[in-house]
Structures are given as C-alpha cells and as structure tokens.
Coordinates of C-alpha atoms in Angstrom, one line a residue:
M936 CA 111.5 111.9 138.8
N937 CA 108.9 114.6 139.6
R938 CA 105.4 114.8 138.0
S939 CA 106.3 117.6 135.6
R940 CA 109.2 115.7 134.2
K941 CA 107.0 112.6 133.6
I942 CA 104.3 114.7 131.9
M943 CA 106.9 116.3 129.6
K944 CA 108.4 112.9 128.7
K945 CA 105.0 111.4 127.7
L946 CA 104.0 114.4 125.6
T947 CA 107.4 114.8 123.9
A948 CA 108.7 111.3 123.2
A949 CA 106.2 110.0 120.6
A950 CA 106.0 113.3 118.7
A951 CA 109.7 114.0 118.6
A952 CA 110.7 110.4 117.7
S953 CA 108.1 110.3 114.8
A954 CA 109.1 113.7 113.5
L955 CA 112.8 113.0 113.5
V956 CA 112.4 109.6 111.9
L957 CA 110.0 110.8 109.3
S958 CA 112.6 113.1 107.8
G959 CA 114.3 109.8 107.0
T960 CA 117.2 109.2 104.6
S961 CA 117.3 112.5 102.8
Q962 CA 120.5 113.6 101.1
V963 CA 121.5 116.9 102.6
F964 CA 124.6 119.1 102.8
A965 CA 124.7 120.9 106.1
A966 CA 127.2 121.7 108.8
S967 CA 125.1 121.4 112.0
Y968 CA 122.3 119.4 113.5
K969 CA 119.7 122.1 112.9
E970 CA 120.7 122.6 109.3
T971 CA 120.7 118.9 108.7
E972 CA 117.3 118.4 110.2
K973 CA 115.8 121.5 108.3
A974 CA 117.2 120.3 105.0
A975 CA 115.8 116.8 105.7
L976 CA 112.4 118.2 106.7
D977 CA 112.2 120.3 103.5
K978 CA 112.9 117.2 101.4
L979 CA 110.3 115.2 103.5
V980 CA 107.6 117.9 102.9
A981 CA 108.4 118.0 99.1
G982 CA 108.4 114.2 98.8
F983 CA 105.3 113.7 100.9
S984 CA 103.4 116.3 98.9
A985 CA 104.2 114.5 95.6
Y986 CA 103.2 111.2 97.3
W987 CA 99.9 112.6 98.6
D988 CA 99.0 114.1 95.3
A989 CA 99.4 110.7 93.7
V990 CA 97.3 109.0 96.4
M991 CA 94.5 111.5 96.0
A992 CA 94.6 111.2 92.2
Q993 CA 94.4 107.4 92.4
Y994 CA 91.5 107.6 94.8
E995 CA 89.6 110.1 92.7
K996 CA 90.1 108.0 89.6
G997 CA 88.8 104.9 91.5
Q998 CA 85.7 106.9 92.5
E999 CA 85.1 107.9 88.9
T1000 CA 85.8 104.6 87.1
G1001 CA 85.4 102.0 89.9
F1002 CA 87.8 99.4 91.2
N1003 CA 88.6 95.9 90.2
A1004 CA 89.9 93.2 92.5
K1005 CA 90.5 89.5 91.9
M1006 CA 91.3 86.9 94.6
K1007 CA 92.5 83.5 93.3
L1008 CA 93.3 80.6 95.6
T1009 CA 95.4 77.9 93.9
V1010 CA 95.6 74.5 95.6
E1011 CA 99.0 73.1 94.9
E1012 CA 99.7 69.3 94.7
T1013 CA 100.9 69.2 98.3
G1014 CA 97.8 71.1 99.4
K1015 CA 95.6 68.5 97.5
A1016 CA 97.3 65.7 99.4
V1017 CA 96.9 67.4 102.7
L1018 CA 93.3 68.2 102.1
G1019 CA 92.6 64.7 100.9
A1020 CA 94.2 63.2 104.0
M1021 CA 92.1 65.4 106.3
V1022 CA 88.7 64.9 104.6
G1023 CA 89.2 61.4 103.1
M1024 CA 88.4 62.4 99.5
D1025 CA 90.3 62.7 96.2
F1026 CA 90.9 66.4 95.4
S1027 CA 93.0 65.9 92.3
W1028 CA 90.3 67.8 90.4
L1029 CA 90.6 71.0 92.5
N1030 CA 93.0 73.5 91.1
T1031 CA 91.7 77.1 91.7
V1032 CA 88.9 79.0 93.3
T1033 CA 88.5 82.6 92.1
M1034 CA 86.4 85.7 93.1
D1035 CA 86.6 88.4 90.4
M1036 CA 85.0 91.7 91.8
T1037 CA 84.2 95.1 90.3
E1038 CA 83.0 97.9 92.4
I1039 CA 81.7 101.4 91.9
I1040 CA 80.0 104.1 94.0
K1041 CA 77.1 106.2 92.6
D1042 CA 74.4 108.3 94.1
G1043 CA 75.1 107.2 97.7
K1044 CA 75.1 103.5 96.8
E1045 CA 78.0 101.1 96.5
A1046 CA 77.6 98.3 94.0
I1047 CA 79.8 95.2 93.8
N1048 CA 79.5 92.5 91.1
A1049 CA 81.5 89.3 91.9
D1050 CA 82.0 86.4 89.6
I1051 CA 82.8 83.0 91.3
L1052 CA 85.0 80.6 89.3
L1053 CA 86.2 77.1 89.9
N1054 CA 89.2 75.9 87.9
D1055 CA 88.7 79.1 85.9
A1056 CA 85.2 78.1 84.9
P1057 CA 82.2 80.2 85.9
V1058 CA 80.0 78.8 88.8
G1059 CA 77.9 81.8 89.9
T1060 CA 77.6 85.5 90.5
M1061 CA 77.1 87.6 93.6
N1062 CA 75.6 91.1 93.2
I1063 CA 75.9 93.3 96.3
C1064 CA 74.5 96.8 96.7
M1065 CA 75.1 98.9 99.9
D1066 CA 72.6 101.7 100.4
L1067 CA 74.1 103.9 103.1
A1068 CA 71.1 106.2 103.2
N1069 CA 69.0 103.3 104.5
M1070 CA 71.9 101.4 106.2
T1071 CA 71.0 98.3 104.3
E1072 CA 72.9 95.8 102.2
Y1073 CA 71.2 94.0 99.3
F1074 CA 72.5 90.6 98.2
Q1075 CA 71.6 88.5 95.2
I1076 CA 72.9 85.3 93.6
P1077 CA 71.0 85.3 90.3
E1078 CA 71.8 81.7 89.4
L1079 CA 69.8 80.7 92.5
S1080 CA 67.1 83.3 92.7
Q1081 CA 66.3 86.6 91.0
N1082 CA 65.2 88.0 94.5
Y1083 CA 67.5 90.2 96.5
M1084 CA 67.9 89.8 100.2
A1085 CA 67.9 92.9 102.4
I1086 CA 70.4 92.8 105.3
P1087 CA 70.5 95.6 107.8
L1088 CA 74.0 96.9 108.2
I1089 CA 73.2 97.7 111.9
P1090 CA 71.0 95.2 113.8
S1091 CA 67.5 96.2 114.9
M1092 CA 67.8 98.1 118.2
E1093 CA 64.7 96.4 119.7
E1094 CA 65.8 92.9 118.8
T1095 CA 69.4 93.5 120.0
I1096 CA 68.2 94.9 123.4
A1097 CA 65.7 92.1 123.8
D1098 CA 68.4 89.5 123.1
E1099 CA 71.1 91.0 125.3
T1100 CA 69.3 92.4 128.3
G1101 CA 67.4 89.4 129.5
A1102 CA 66.8 89.8 133.3
M1103 CA 68.6 93.1 133.6
S1104 CA 67.2 95.8 135.8
E1105 CA 65.4 98.8 134.2
E1106 CA 68.5 100.9 135.1
D1107 CA 70.8 98.5 133.3
I1108 CA 68.5 98.2 130.3
A1109 CA 68.4 102.0 130.0
A1110 CA 72.2 102.2 130.1
Y1111 CA 72.5 99.4 127.6
Q1112 CA 70.0 101.1 125.3
A1113 CA 72.0 104.4 125.5
Y1114 CA 75.2 102.5 124.6
M1115 CA 73.5 100.8 121.6
E1116 CA 72.2 104.1 120.3
E1117 CA 75.7 105.6 120.5
Y1118 CA 77.1 102.5 118.8
Q1119 CA 74.5 102.7 116.1
A1120 CA 75.4 106.4 115.4
S1121 CA 79.1 105.7 115.3
M1122 CA 78.6 102.8 112.9
E1123 CA 76.5 104.9 110.6
T1124 CA 79.3 107.5 110.6
Y1125 CA 81.9 104.9 110.0
L1126 CA 80.1 103.3 107.0
K1127 CA 79.4 106.7 105.4
I1128 CA 83.1 107.8 105.7
V1129 CA 84.3 104.5 104.3
S1130 CA 82.1 104.9 101.3
D1131 CA 83.6 108.3 100.5
M1132 CA 87.0 109.0 102.0
T1133 CA 87.1 112.4 100.4
T1134 CA 85.1 113.6 103.4
V1135 CA 88.0 113.0 105.7
L1136 CA 91.1 113.1 103.6
P1137 CA 92.9 116.4 103.8
D1138 CA 94.4 118.2 100.8
T1139 CA 98.1 118.2 100.1
K1140 CA 98.6 121.8 101.0
T1141 CA 97.1 121.4 104.4
L1142 CA 99.2 118.4 105.3
S1143 CA 102.5 119.8 104.0
T1144 CA 101.9 123.1 105.8
L1145 CA 101.3 121.2 109.1
L1146 CA 104.4 119.0 108.6
D1147 CA 106.5 122.0 107.9
R1148 CA 105.1 124.2 110.7
Y1149 CA 105.4 121.7 113.6
G1150 CA 108.6 120.2 112.3
N1151 CA 110.3 123.6 112.4
I1152 CA 109.0 124.3 115.9
L1153 CA 110.7 121.2 117.1
I1154 CA 114.0 121.9 115.3
E1155 CA 114.2 125.6 116.2
N1156 CA 114.1 124.7 119.9
F1157 CA 117.2 122.5 119.7
G1158 CA 120.1 123.9 121.7
D1159 CA 123.8 123.1 121.6
E1160 CA 125.2 120.1 119.8
T1161 CA 128.3 117.9 119.5
V1162 CA 129.9 116.9 116.2
T1163 CA 132.1 113.9 115.9
E1164 CA 133.4 111.5 113.3
E1165 CA 132.9 107.8 113.5
A1166 CA 132.4 104.6 111.4
L1167 CA 128.8 103.4 111.4
S1168 CA 129.0 99.6 111.3
V1169 CA 126.2 97.1 111.0
E1170 CA 126.5 93.4 110.1
G1171 CA 130.0 93.9 108.8
V1172 CA 129.1 96.8 106.6
S1173 CA 130.9 100.0 107.6
E1174 CA 130.7 103.6 106.5
D1175 CA 132.6 106.7 107.7
C1176 CA 130.1 109.3 109.0
T1177 CA 129.7 112.6 110.6
V1178 CA 127.6 112.3 113.8
Y1179 CA 125.5 115.2 115.0
E1180 CA 124.2 114.8 118.6
E1181 CA 121.7 117.0 120.3
I1182 CA 120.8 116.9 124.0
L1183 CA 117.3 118.3 124.8
T1184 CA 117.1 119.8 128.3
E1185 CA 114.0 120.1 130.4
Q1186 CA 113.9 123.8 129.5
E1187 CA 114.0 123.1 125.8
V1188 CA 111.4 120.4 126.0
L1189 CA 109.2 122.8 128.0
S1190 CA 109.6 125.4 125.3
I1191 CA 108.7 123.0 122.5
L1192 CA 105.6 121.8 124.3
R1193 CA 104.5 125.3 125.1
E1194 CA 105.0 126.6 121.5
V1195 CA 103.3 123.5 119.9
L1196 CA 100.3 123.7 122.2
T1197 CA 100.0 127.5 121.7
A1198 CA 100.4 127.2 117.9
A1199 CA 97.8 124.4 117.7
K1200 CA 95.1 126.6 119.4
E1201 CA 95.5 129.3 116.7
D1202 CA 96.3 127.1 113.7
Q1203 CA 93.7 127.8 111.0
E1204 CA 94.9 124.8 108.8
L1205 CA 94.5 122.5 111.8
K1206 CA 91.1 124.1 112.6
G1207 CA 89.9 123.5 109.0
L1208 CA 91.0 119.9 109.1
L1209 CA 89.3 119.2 112.4
D1210 CA 86.1 121.0 111.3
M1211 CA 86.0 118.8 108.3
W1212 CA 86.3 115.7 110.5
S1213 CA 83.7 117.1 112.8
E1214 CA 81.2 117.5 110.0
A1215 CA 81.9 114.0 108.7
G1216 CA 81.8 112.5 112.1
G1217 CA 78.4 113.7 113.1
G1218 CA 78.9 117.2 114.6
E1219 CA 81.3 116.8 117.5
D1220 CA 83.4 120.0 117.7
L1221 CA 86.9 118.4 117.5
Y1222 CA 88.6 121.8 117.3
A1223 CA 86.9 122.9 120.6
Q1224 CA 88.1 119.7 122.2
L1225 CA 91.6 120.4 120.9
V1226 CA 91.6 123.9 122.4
A1227 CA 90.3 122.7 125.7
G1228 CA 92.9 119.9 125.8
A1229 CA 95.7 122.4 124.9
D1230 CA 94.6 124.8 127.6
S1231 CA 94.6 121.9 130.1
A1232 CA 98.1 120.7 129.0
L1233 CA 99.4 124.3 129.2
A1234 CA 98.0 124.7 132.7
D1235 CA 99.8 121.5 133.8
L1236 CA 103.2 122.7 132.5
P1237 CA 105.5 124.3 135.0
E1238 CA 105.9 128.1 134.9
E1239 CA 109.1 129.6 133.7
G1240 CA 111.6 129.6 136.6
S1241 CA 109.6 127.0 138.5
E1242 CA 111.5 124.9 141.0
E1243 CA 109.9 121.9 139.4
I1244 CA 112.2 122.4 136.4
N1245 CA 116.0 122.1 136.3
P1246 CA 116.8 124.1 133.1
E1247 CA 120.2 122.3 132.6
A1248 CA 118.9 118.8 133.2
A1249 CA 119.0 116.6 130.1
M1250 CA 115.8 114.6 129.1
F1251 CA 116.3 113.4 125.5
N1252 CA 119.1 112.8 123.1
S1253 CA 118.9 112.7 119.3
K1254 CA 121.7 111.6 116.9
I1255 CA 122.1 111.7 113.2
W1256 CA 124.8 109.9 111.1
T1257 CA 125.5 111.4 107.6
N1258 CA 127.9 109.9 105.1
A1259 CA 130.4 111.6 102.8
E1260 CA 127.7 112.3 100.3
G1261 CA 125.6 114.1 102.9
K1262 CA 123.0 111.3 103.0
I1263 CA 121.4 110.5 106.4
V1264 CA 122.2 106.8 107.1
G1265 CA 121.4 106.6 110.7
R1266 CA 119.1 108.0 113.4
E1267 CA 118.6 107.5 117.1
F1268 CA 116.3 109.1 119.6
G1269 CA 115.9 108.2 123.2
F1270 CA 115.8 109.2 126.9
T1271 CA 118.9 110.2 128.8
D1272 CA 119.8 110.7 132.4
E1273 CA 119.9 114.2 133.9
T1274 CA 123.6 114.5 133.2
G1275 CA 123.3 113.5 129.5
T1276 CA 125.9 110.8 129.9
E1277 CA 123.7 107.7 129.9
S1278 CA 121.4 107.2 126.9
Y1279 CA 118.4 104.8 126.6
P1280 CA 117.3 104.6 123.0
L1281 CA 113.6 104.6 122.2
I1282 CA 114.0 104.2 118.5
S1283 CA 117.2 103.4 116.5
W1284 CA 117.8 103.1 112.8
K1285 CA 121.1 102.5 111.0
N1286 CA 121.6 101.8 107.3
P1287 CA 125.2 102.0 106.2
S1288 CA 126.3 100.8 102.7
A1289 CA 129.6 100.2 101.0
D1290 CA 130.7 98.5 97.7
G1291 CA 127.1 97.6 96.7
N1292 CA 126.4 96.1 100.1
S1293 CA 124.0 97.6 102.6
A1294 CA 123.0 96.6 106.2
L1295 CA 120.0 97.4 108.4
Y1296 CA 119.6 97.8 112.1
F1297 CA 116.2 98.9 113.4
E1298 CA 115.1 98.7 117.0
L1299 CA 112.0 100.0 118.7
W1300 CA 111.4 100.0 122.5
L1301 CA 107.9 99.8 123.8
D1302 CA 108.1 100.2 127.6
T1303 CA 110.2 97.1 128.6
S1304 CA 109.8 95.2 125.3
S1305 CA 111.7 95.6 122.1
I1306 CA 111.3 94.8 118.4
T1307 CA 114.5 94.5 116.3
L1308 CA 115.1 94.0 112.6
T1309 CA 118.6 93.3 111.4
G1310 CA 120.3 92.0 108.3
S1311 CA 122.2 92.9 105.2
G1312 CA 121.9 92.6 101.4
Q1313 CA 123.2 93.7 98.0
S1314 CA 121.6 96.5 95.9
G1315 CA 121.8 96.5 92.1
D1316 CA 119.8 97.4 89.0
Q1317 CA 117.3 94.6 89.9
G1318 CA 116.8 96.0 93.4
L1319 CA 117.7 94.8 96.9
T1320 CA 118.4 91.1 97.7
G1321 CA 119.3 90.1 101.3
E1322 CA 118.6 88.2 104.5
Y1323 CA 117.1 89.8 107.6
V1324 CA 115.9 88.6 111.1
L1325 CA 113.0 89.9 113.1
A1326 CA 113.5 89.5 116.9
F1327 CA 111.2 90.2 119.9
D1328 CA 112.9 91.0 123.2
G1329 CA 116.2 89.8 121.7
V1330 CA 114.8 86.4 120.6
K1331 CA 115.2 85.7 116.9
T1332 CA 111.8 84.8 115.7
V1333 CA 111.3 85.3 112.0
G1334 CA 113.7 85.0 109.1
I1335 CA 113.0 87.3 106.2
G1336 CA 114.5 86.8 102.8
V1337 CA 114.3 89.7 100.3
N1338 CA 114.8 89.1 96.5
N1339 CA 115.0 91.9 93.9
L1340 CA 112.9 94.4 95.9
K1341 CA 112.6 97.6 93.9
S1342 CA 110.3 100.6 94.3
D1343 CA 109.0 102.7 91.4
T1344 CA 110.5 106.2 92.1
E1345 CA 108.1 107.8 89.7
A1346 CA 104.9 106.1 91.0
P1347 CA 104.5 106.0 94.8
G1348 CA 103.1 102.7 96.1
Y1349 CA 104.3 100.6 93.2
M1350 CA 107.0 98.0 93.8
N1351 CA 108.3 94.6 92.6
G1352 CA 110.1 91.9 94.4
S1353 CA 109.5 89.0 96.8
F1354 CA 109.8 88.1 100.5
N1355 CA 110.3 84.7 102.1
F1356 CA 109.2 84.4 105.8
S1357 CA 110.3 81.5 108.0
L1358 CA 110.0 80.6 111.7
L1359 CA 113.4 80.4 113.4
D1360 CA 112.3 78.6 116.5
T1361 CA 112.5 75.0 115.5
G1362 CA 112.0 73.8 119.1
T1363 CA 114.0 70.9 120.6
E1364 CA 114.7 67.3 119.6
E1365 CA 112.3 66.2 122.3
E1366 CA 109.7 68.9 121.6
P1367 CA 110.0 70.1 118.0
N1368 CA 108.0 73.1 116.9
P1369 CA 105.3 71.7 114.5
L1370 CA 105.0 75.1 112.8
A1371 CA 108.7 75.4 112.0
A1372 CA 108.3 73.4 108.7
F1373 CA 105.9 76.0 107.4
G1374 CA 106.8 79.2 105.6
L1375 CA 105.2 82.1 103.7
T1376 CA 106.3 83.6 100.4
A1377 CA 105.0 87.0 99.2
N1378 CA 105.6 87.9 95.6
I1379 CA 104.8 91.5 94.6
I1380 CA 104.2 92.5 90.9
S1381 CA 103.3 96.1 90.1
D1382 CA 102.8 97.9 86.8
A1383 CA 102.6 101.6 87.2
A1384 CA 101.7 102.2 83.5
A1385 CA 98.8 99.8 83.7
Q1386 CA 98.0 100.9 87.3
T1387 CA 97.7 97.4 88.5
S1388 CA 99.2 95.6 91.5
Q1389 CA 99.4 91.9 92.4
V1390 CA 100.5 90.1 95.5
D1391 CA 100.9 86.3 95.5
L1392 CA 101.0 84.7 99.0
S1393 CA 102.1 81.1 99.1
L1394 CA 102.0 78.9 102.2
T1395 CA 104.8 76.4 102.1
S1396 CA 105.6 73.2 103.9
S1397 CA 109.3 72.1 104.0
G1398 CA 109.8 74.4 101.0
A1399 CA 107.0 73.0 98.9
P1400 CA 104.0 75.2 98.1
V1401 CA 100.7 74.2 99.7
V1402 CA 98.3 76.9 98.6
T1403 CA 98.8 80.2 96.9
L1404 CA 96.5 83.2 97.3
S1405 CA 96.8 85.8 94.5
V1406 CA 95.3 89.3 95.0
T1407 CA 95.2 91.6 92.1
G1408 CA 93.9 95.2 92.2
G1409 CA 93.4 98.0 89.6
Y1410 CA 90.8 100.3 88.1
E1411 CA 87.8 99.5 85.9
A1412 CA 88.3 100.7 82.3
S1413 CA 85.0 102.6 82.1
G1414 CA 83.1 102.1 85.3
E1415 CA 80.1 100.8 83.2
S1416 CA 80.7 97.1 83.9
V1417 CA 79.0 97.3 87.3
E1418 CA 75.2 97.6 87.1
M1419 CA 73.4 99.5 89.8
P1420 CA 70.1 97.7 90.5
D1421 CA 66.9 99.6 90.1
Q1422 CA 65.4 101.0 93.2
A1423 CA 62.1 99.2 92.6
V1424 CA 64.1 95.9 92.6
L1425 CA 65.7 96.8 95.9
D1426 CA 62.3 97.9 97.4
A1427 CA 61.0 94.4 96.6
A1428 CA 63.9 92.7 98.4
L1429 CA 63.2 90.0 100.9
S1430 CA 64.2 90.8 104.5
V1431 CA 66.5 88.5 106.4
E1432 CA 64.7 89.7 109.6
S1433 CA 61.4 88.2 108.3
E1434 CA 60.9 84.5 108.8
E1435 CA 58.2 84.5 106.2
D1436 CA 60.5 86.2 103.6
M1437 CA 63.3 83.8 104.3
T1438 CA 61.0 80.8 104.0
A1439 CA 59.8 82.1 100.6
Y1440 CA 63.4 82.7 99.5
A1441 CA 64.5 79.2 100.5
E1442 CA 61.6 77.6 98.7
G1443 CA 62.3 79.5 95.5
L1444 CA 66.0 78.5 95.2
D1445 CA 66.9 76.7 92.0
W1446 CA 70.3 74.9 92.2
T1447 CA 70.3 73.6 88.7
T1448 CA 72.5 76.2 87.1
V1449 CA 75.1 76.1 89.9
L1450 CA 75.3 72.3 90.0
T1451 CA 75.6 72.2 86.2
N1452 CA 78.4 74.8 86.3
L1453 CA 80.2 72.8 89.0
G1454 CA 80.1 69.7 86.8
A1455 CA 81.5 71.7 83.9
A1456 CA 84.3 73.0 86.1
G1457 CA 85.5 69.5 86.8
V1458 CA 83.8 68.5 90.0
P1459 CA 83.3 64.7 89.9
E1460 CA 79.7 63.5 89.1
E1461 CA 79.6 61.5 92.3
L1462 CA 80.2 64.6 94.4
I1463 CA 77.7 66.5 92.3
N1464 CA 75.0 63.9 93.1
Q1465 CA 75.9 64.0 96.8
L1466 CA 75.5 67.8 96.7
Q1467 CA 72.2 67.6 94.9
M1468 CA 70.9 65.1 97.5
M1469 CA 72.0 67.3 100.4
L1470 CA 70.3 70.4 98.8
T1471 CA 67.0 68.7 97.9
A1472 CA 66.7 65.7 100.3
P1473 CA 65.4 67.5 103.4
D1474 CA 62.0 68.3 101.8
A1475 CA 61.7 64.9 100.2
A1476 CA 62.7 63.1 103.3
A1477 CA 60.2 65.0 105.4
A1478 CA 57.4 64.0 103.0
E1479 CA 58.4 60.3 103.3
V1480 CA 58.7 60.1 107.1
P1481 CA 55.8 58.0 108.5
E1482 CA 53.6 59.6 111.2
T1483 CA 54.7 57.0 113.7
V1484 CA 58.4 58.0 113.4
T1485 CA 59.5 60.3 116.2
E1486 CA 61.2 63.6 115.6
E1487 CA 64.4 62.3 117.1
S1488 CA 64.6 59.2 114.9
A1489 CA 63.7 61.3 111.8
A1490 CA 66.6 63.7 112.6

C-alpha cells in the first residue's frame, strides 16, 4: 500500500465511522443509501439540538442555584464481617458514612459546604472555598478550629524546582523550570475552565450547523451503491431488512478529504468556536493552527490524476440495514481490499427486534484488538430486560444483566433501571479466580420532574451485598444554603506552606465536639477513649519522658 493510501485511510476512518454511527437508529423512509443517510443526519441534528439545549439549561441553572451532591456508603452485614475479620474489631455499630455537599460559584470563587454524618448522625462539617484568582484553596473544619487553612492549587515554583532538580546541571534545571512554568500556566487555565464551563461550551446553533455541514459533505461524496434484501439475525432474533451498501473508492475518499479540509479553512462557525477556546485557553491561536494543519494535509494529498491514486480502487465500505418500518437497525463500516470483495469491519452494530424481543451485536476493532458486546432482551412498558456479554479479543470477560432500563424521552440524561456485572472467568479447579465471586450492581433512579438522579453501586460477594455506595445529585433550591466566607477571613488563613502556621493550627485543634458526636452516632465508648488517647497522648507523653530516655526508646 503506498504512502498516499495510508494517509487517506488514517484521516478518513475515524471521521467517517463516527459520523455514520452518530446518525444512529433514526426512523427514515428512503430509497437509496444517500437518502437514508441524509434523513438520518437530519434527525440526528434535530435530536442533538434538543439534547444540547437541555444540557445548557441544566448547567446554567446549576450556576445560578448551585448543586447538591450526596455520597452515602452503607456497610452491609457481610461487609461488617469482612471488615471485622481484617481488623480484628467488632463493627456491628457501623452502618453508614455520608458526605452531603452543596456547591455554588460566585464572584470567581467556588464554595462547597460538606456535612459528614455517621449512621445518619452529624459528626462534623467541611467548608471549602476555591479562589481561582489567587489559585488557592481554603479549607476549614469548624468543629476542630475556626481557622481556615490556605492550600496552593499549584505548588510553589521555587520549592518544586528545589525538590526535583537536586544535582542537575544548570542546563537541565533551566529546562525543568521552563517545563514547570508551562505546566503551571496550563493548570491555571484548566482550573478556570472547570469553574465556568460556559467559556468553552459552544451554543446549540454552532454545533448543529457543524454536524449538518460536515455530515453532508461526507454523504454527498458517496458514489454508486448496491441494494439487497436479507434477514438480519443476532442471538436468535431475526428481522427482514433492506441493505444499502456503499463502496468508497480512493477518488471519493480524496474528494471528501479535500472538501472537508478546504471547508474547515473558511468555516466561520468553526473559527468562532476555536477563537472562543483560544481565549479561554490563554491566547494560543487555535484557528491559525487549524488552517496551517489543513494546508499541510492538503499539500500531502495526491493531485487529481496522480499516478499515486487508482480512482477505481476501493478503500472503505459502509452498510446500513433498515427494517420494514424504515428504522435503521444495523450499521457497519470498515476497510476493504482494492477490489471491494473482501471487507474488514472497523465498527459494527446490529440491533434487530421481533415480537417484543431485541438482540444486540456491537464490535469495535482497535488495530489488532477487538471489543465485543452481544446479548438479547425483552422490551416492554417497564423498559429493557436482558443478558449481555462483554468480550475482549473474543474472550468472554464480563456478564451484564439489565433490568427494566428505561430512558426519559422528554428529559435527556434521565433514566431508570439496574445493571448487574459479573466476571465470567472463574479460573480452573486447580487455580480458581479469587475475584470471580465478586460482582457489582448499579441501580439508577432518576426523577426528571424533581431534577434529581441517584446511582446505587453495590459490591457483592457470592450474591450477598458487601458495601453500597449511593451517589445522589441535583440542584440547590435557592443557592443560599452555601455561605461564601468573608475575604477578611480568607486573608487570615494559615498557610500549609508555613511550618509556624501549621504548628499553631495543630496546637489549636479541639477534638471535643467531634468525639462527642462520634459517641452520639454509635461509636463504642472504648473506641472513643482510644481515639482520644491517640489524639492527645503525644503531647502528654512527651512531657512525661525522662531526660535519660533516648529518642529511639521514647518513640
């Protein structure tokens, strides 16, 4: 295979595969490959626009009212037994550990208040304030100390270089310093973007325009096609389909690449998006880089009529299966030999259904490795229930059970249902797999009306739950429950980089409230006393050590 063919394959494969798969399972009524793809693309753009509008609305609401997130770890009876056997203590009193957090962003600062609970009883509070203007995080546990600690988000340049360079040469130290300065700048940019994603998130019109523009460039360059009728069968579920197959020749691929690269250089929507990212990212001209890259790629492409190109030679093939209702139920995209007779799929998706049953076959090839997901299930009013297998390079690795999985068609991102994951490699009788007894259950509970979502993750052993982590997310009702600390309080914070400040902080800690709360939460009195001794004994012990005792024996 010559160099030009390799270049075209690399540039085309990922873009074409993703574009064709993205148009997904749209219901269309068309009589050709092009018409089918165009109708699917139109539905994709419309559906994506509605989805992105919802995403942006949710993000903007969160910025206005703040977010709420709760993480609750439940230790089941089996987990208590395992923990007790490992540590040698009775953990019958331990039921749940919870962190309930609220967060809001105001005036360039991000504030988080987190309540810590044990067995649903309050233990303490963490107040966190991230000041991105000064690249500093402030941290307070009021039950221990009213002081805030000031923690740099990016380590001190001087200390980092002193710690890392050691006996380096001056040239190596200069190179390392340049690297650290670049790293520091990139981290500052990253943290600022994370605090306000509106600086990088494009609007719906821009995204839908780009999807439509480049999707149509791809589709318009398709040539002749073949149309056949066949039954699409997976896992015993079969559906009669019309199959549209398109072979992309070297000439057609060359035309697609040339048109995409040329359009990108003159694309004002793309320029606006890249300019926005350039401004948010610190000033690098991403659009200029795009133009330079496009010019370079165009220069590498063979000229029309070049001997490097065989206009009739096949490069890729794409297939679509549509059922009697005009719904796309299968796709395949891959490489082909120059004659177009031998196909090597890059990505394949087939999803036939019949009589309430549906089957799935999905395979993705990455160089010489493959990932495959297969299985079948039944769909009803309660959603999808079925059994599926995830395989790597043909080896069945993970079993996935799906129960009553249903998406909210009116509210993107909200769904309900559960998944059960299990390892299929049990090992041999002589060498059993110790992890085979463990499994993972994920239960998803969403309420679009209340705008809340919850995921319960349970680790199981031989089917019995060990621990369960519940994560709940939503919006704050008013955004007023999070208090932003006064600037004067932050200015008086003790620096973790100052040994004197940290000594003062440690000496001022008062554990009384936390220990009292632990006792009220059910921690045994004996364990409370042990904790109190551990927290207070060092100073007392130091005062009682005779002068004749060596440091080693005292330790």
